[in-house]
Amino acid sequence: MIRTSLFDIYPTKQANVVMLGDSITQAVDWRELLNRNDVVNRGIRGDITEGMLNRLQYIYKLKPKMVFLMGGINDIKSNEAASEEIARNHQKIVTELIERQIKPVLTSTLYVSSTERKYKKINQKVDELNDLLKKLATENDIPFIDLNSKLANGHALDQKYTIDGIHLMGNAYQIWGEEISRAIGSGTLAQKSSR
């Protein structure tokens, strides 16, 4: 509620790139990380994929060309939602974005580290969800960024990349940022440096 009320008053009228997600997305200044002045952060701490779906109007009003989506860990941890249900929410978001000529980029739902309670059970659901998300990306001919292949140690988030077993440190964001820049570079958006 607080975050969406801010989205209503922020002066940005247009952004080529929008970051959509939960606290993992919200935590970083994407403009600085990506060195672009056409990026807006629309991550909300604690959000689930249904919440992201229900607030797409805040994305549309920015008229973006690309939306990077990462979500699902709160659905799994807090709501114990089924992987299929979470993937359906992703599908609805992707379909709506494509209908509005916005290119979605799916990002894998991240593992939690082995310090988390029930991490094996959680990460098994993360694997199931990511298999469905990869399929969704293939079917819609959109990019899929597999962050777990970069940040995992086995089937868990490597502890050198996390502060608390879930949230990321700067070294992880650096890797994620490189993947995003690569996806933007292979798209139609020219580099817009803010430095």
Short mmCIF file of C-alpha atoms in Angstrom, two decimals:
data_model
loop_
_atom_site.label_atom_id
_atom_site.label_comp_id
_atom_site.label_asym_id
_atom_site.label_seq_id
_atom_site.Cartn_x
_atom_site.Cartn_y
_atom_site.Cartn_z
CA MET A 1 0.00 0.00 0.00
CA ILE A 2 2.78 2.45 0.92
CA ARG A 3 4.82 1.49 -2.15
CA THR A 4 1.90 1.72 -4.58
CA SER A 5 0.93 5.12 -3.13
CA LEU A 6 4.49 6.22 -3.96
CA PHE A 7 4.12 4.84 -7.50
CA ASP A 8 1.13 7.18 -7.84
CA ILE A 9 3.17 10.29 -7.01
CA TYR A 10 6.59 9.54 -8.55
CA PRO A 11 7.24 11.96 -11.43
CA THR A 12 8.57 9.38 -13.93
CA LYS A 13 6.14 9.26 -16.85
CA GLN A 14 8.02 6.80 -19.03
CA ALA A 15 10.71 4.16 -18.46
CA ASN A 16 12.02 1.76 -21.09
CA VAL A 17 12.81 -0.92 -18.50
CA VAL A 18 10.75 -1.85 -15.44
CA MET A 19 11.88 -4.26 -12.72
CA LEU A 20 8.88 -6.13 -11.28
CA GLY A 21 9.21 -8.34 -8.21
CA ASP A 22 9.36 -8.64 -4.44
CA SER A 23 11.92 -7.51 -1.83
CA ILE A 24 14.79 -9.07 -3.80
CA THR A 25 13.96 -6.69 -6.65
CA GLN A 26 13.10 -3.75 -4.39
CA ALA A 27 16.42 -3.85 -2.51
CA VAL A 28 18.68 -2.40 -5.20
CA ASP A 29 18.96 0.87 -7.11
CA TRP A 30 18.66 -0.52 -10.63
CA ARG A 31 19.53 2.78 -12.30
CA GLU A 32 22.90 2.79 -10.58
CA LEU A 33 23.49 -0.94 -10.92
CA LEU A 34 22.72 -0.98 -14.64
CA ASN A 35 24.11 2.52 -15.28
CA ARG A 36 20.93 3.49 -17.12
CA ASN A 37 18.58 6.39 -16.53
CA ASP A 38 15.59 4.67 -18.19
CA VAL A 39 15.02 1.97 -15.53
CA VAL A 40 12.36 2.00 -12.82
CA ASN A 41 12.09 -0.28 -9.80
CA ARG A 42 8.61 -1.64 -9.07
CA GLY A 43 9.57 -4.31 -6.55
CA ILE A 44 7.53 -4.57 -3.35
CA ARG A 45 8.77 -6.33 -0.23
CA GLY A 46 6.70 -9.39 0.64
CA ASP A 47 4.79 -9.41 -2.65
CA ILE A 48 3.43 -12.60 -4.19
CA THR A 49 2.89 -13.20 -7.91
CA GLU A 50 -0.86 -12.56 -7.60
CA GLY A 51 -0.01 -9.14 -6.13
CA MET A 52 2.30 -8.43 -9.08
CA LEU A 53 -0.47 -9.42 -11.49
CA ASN A 54 -2.95 -7.17 -9.68
CA ARG A 55 -0.71 -4.09 -9.90
CA LEU A 56 0.25 -4.21 -13.56
CA GLN A 57 -1.51 -0.85 -14.10
CA TYR A 58 1.49 0.77 -12.38
CA ILE A 59 3.70 -0.85 -15.02
CA TYR A 60 1.52 0.09 -18.01
CA LYS A 61 1.42 3.77 -17.13
CA LEU A 62 5.22 3.87 -17.59
CA LYS A 63 4.90 2.59 -21.20
CA PRO A 64 7.97 0.32 -20.90
CA LYS A 65 9.56 -1.63 -23.72
CA MET A 66 10.82 -4.43 -21.40
CA VAL A 67 9.73 -5.78 -18.02
CA PHE A 68 12.02 -8.03 -15.99
CA LEU A 69 9.96 -10.27 -13.73
CA MET A 70 11.16 -12.25 -10.74
CA GLY A 71 8.73 -13.67 -8.23
CA GLY A 72 7.52 -16.80 -6.52
CA ILE A 73 9.63 -17.29 -3.40
CA ASN A 74 7.06 -15.58 -1.17
CA ASP A 75 4.29 -17.69 -2.75
CA ILE A 76 6.29 -20.81 -1.85
CA LYS A 77 7.54 -19.78 1.60
CA SER A 78 4.56 -17.88 3.00
CA ASN A 79 1.56 -19.26 1.15
CA GLU A 80 2.89 -22.71 0.29
CA ALA A 81 1.29 -22.23 -3.13
CA ALA A 82 1.62 -24.98 -5.74
CA SER A 83 4.22 -24.45 -8.45
CA GLU A 84 1.49 -24.70 -11.12
CA GLU A 85 -0.52 -21.90 -9.48
CA ILE A 86 2.54 -19.61 -9.32
CA ALA A 87 3.41 -20.40 -12.95
CA ARG A 88 -0.19 -19.56 -13.96
CA ASN A 89 0.25 -16.09 -12.42
CA HIS A 90 3.48 -15.68 -14.39
CA GLN A 91 1.61 -16.79 -17.54
CA LYS A 92 -1.11 -14.18 -16.99
CA ILE A 93 1.49 -11.44 -16.46
CA VAL A 94 3.42 -12.50 -19.58
CA THR A 95 0.25 -12.66 -21.69
CA GLU A 96 -0.88 -9.19 -20.57
CA LEU A 97 2.55 -7.66 -21.22
CA ILE A 98 2.81 -9.21 -24.70
CA GLU A 99 -0.72 -8.01 -25.54
CA ARG A 100 0.52 -4.48 -24.82
CA GLN A 101 3.66 -4.92 -26.96
CA ILE A 102 5.90 -5.03 -23.87
CA LYS A 103 8.69 -7.62 -23.92
CA PRO A 104 8.71 -9.72 -20.72
CA VAL A 105 11.93 -11.27 -19.47
CA LEU A 106 11.47 -14.05 -16.92
CA THR A 107 14.05 -14.56 -14.19
CA SER A 108 14.33 -17.83 -12.29
CA THR A 109 12.90 -17.88 -8.81
CA LEU A 110 15.94 -18.02 -6.54
CA TYR A 111 16.83 -20.85 -4.23
CA VAL A 112 17.12 -20.17 -0.52
CA SER A 113 20.40 -21.09 1.21
CA SER A 114 20.95 -24.15 3.37
CA THR A 115 20.66 -21.95 6.49
CA GLU A 116 16.88 -21.68 5.87
CA ARG A 117 14.56 -24.04 7.68
CA LYS A 118 13.11 -26.66 5.28
CA TYR A 119 15.43 -25.40 2.54
CA LYS A 120 15.42 -28.74 0.67
CA LYS A 121 11.62 -28.79 0.47
CA ILE A 122 11.50 -25.12 -0.55
CA ASN A 123 14.19 -25.52 -3.21
CA GLN A 124 12.49 -28.61 -4.63
CA LYS A 125 9.42 -26.43 -5.25
CA VAL A 126 11.68 -23.72 -6.69
CA ASP A 127 13.04 -26.32 -9.17
CA GLU A 128 9.50 -27.38 -10.14
CA LEU A 129 8.49 -23.75 -10.65
CA ASN A 130 11.58 -22.87 -12.67
CA ASP A 131 10.98 -25.84 -14.99
CA LEU A 132 7.51 -24.42 -15.67
CA LEU A 133 8.91 -20.89 -16.14
CA LYS A 134 11.54 -22.09 -18.63
CA LYS A 135 8.76 -23.83 -20.58
CA LEU A 136 6.66 -20.64 -20.43
CA ALA A 137 9.59 -18.60 -21.78
CA THR A 138 10.20 -21.07 -24.62
CA GLU A 139 6.50 -21.19 -25.57
CA ASN A 140 6.32 -17.38 -25.71
CA ASP A 141 9.74 -16.92 -27.31
CA ILE A 142 10.93 -14.63 -24.51
CA PRO A 143 14.23 -14.61 -22.58
CA PHE A 144 14.72 -16.61 -19.40
CA ILE A 145 17.53 -15.60 -17.02
CA ASP A 146 18.61 -18.63 -15.00
CA LEU A 147 20.12 -16.92 -11.94
CA ASN A 148 20.36 -20.14 -9.94
CA SER A 149 22.94 -21.45 -12.42
CA LYS A 150 25.09 -18.44 -11.43
CA LEU A 151 24.34 -18.11 -7.69
CA ALA A 152 23.73 -21.64 -6.46
CA ASN A 153 26.01 -24.08 -4.74
CA GLY A 154 24.36 -27.38 -5.61
CA HIS A 155 20.61 -26.98 -5.03
CA ALA A 156 20.84 -24.02 -2.63
CA LEU A 157 21.72 -20.34 -2.80
CA ASP A 158 25.47 -20.02 -2.16
CA GLN A 159 25.95 -18.37 1.24
CA LYS A 160 28.56 -15.98 -0.16
CA TYR A 161 25.73 -14.25 -2.08
CA THR A 162 23.20 -13.83 0.72
CA ILE A 163 22.90 -11.92 3.96
CA ASP A 164 20.10 -13.99 5.50
CA GLY A 165 19.53 -17.06 3.33
CA ILE A 166 17.07 -15.31 0.99
CA HIS A 167 18.09 -11.71 0.26
CA LEU A 168 21.07 -10.91 -1.91
CA MET A 169 24.38 -9.14 -1.34
CA GLY A 170 26.03 -6.75 -3.80
CA ASN A 171 28.15 -9.49 -5.40
CA ALA A 172 24.95 -11.34 -6.43
CA TYR A 173 23.34 -8.17 -7.79
CA GLN A 174 26.47 -7.53 -9.84
CA ILE A 175 26.02 -10.93 -11.55
CA TRP A 176 22.27 -10.38 -11.99
CA GLY A 177 22.92 -6.91 -13.42
CA GLU A 178 25.30 -8.35 -16.01
CA GLU A 179 22.62 -10.83 -17.09
CA ILE A 180 20.04 -8.05 -17.38
CA SER A 181 22.41 -5.85 -19.39
CA ARG A 182 23.01 -8.78 -21.74
CA ALA A 183 19.24 -9.29 -22.20
CA ILE A 184 18.73 -5.56 -22.83
CA GLY A 185 21.66 -5.51 -25.26
CA SER A 186 20.22 -8.36 -27.29
CA GLY A 187 16.90 -6.50 -27.43
CA THR A 188 16.13 -3.22 -29.17
CA LEU A 189 17.13 -0.79 -26.42
CA ALA A 190 20.24 1.28 -26.99
CA GLN A 191 22.43 1.93 -23.96
CA LYS A 192 21.38 5.01 -22.03
CA SER A 193 24.10 5.88 -19.59
CA SER A 194 23.37 8.05 -16.57
CA ARG A 195 27.01 8.76 -15.80
#
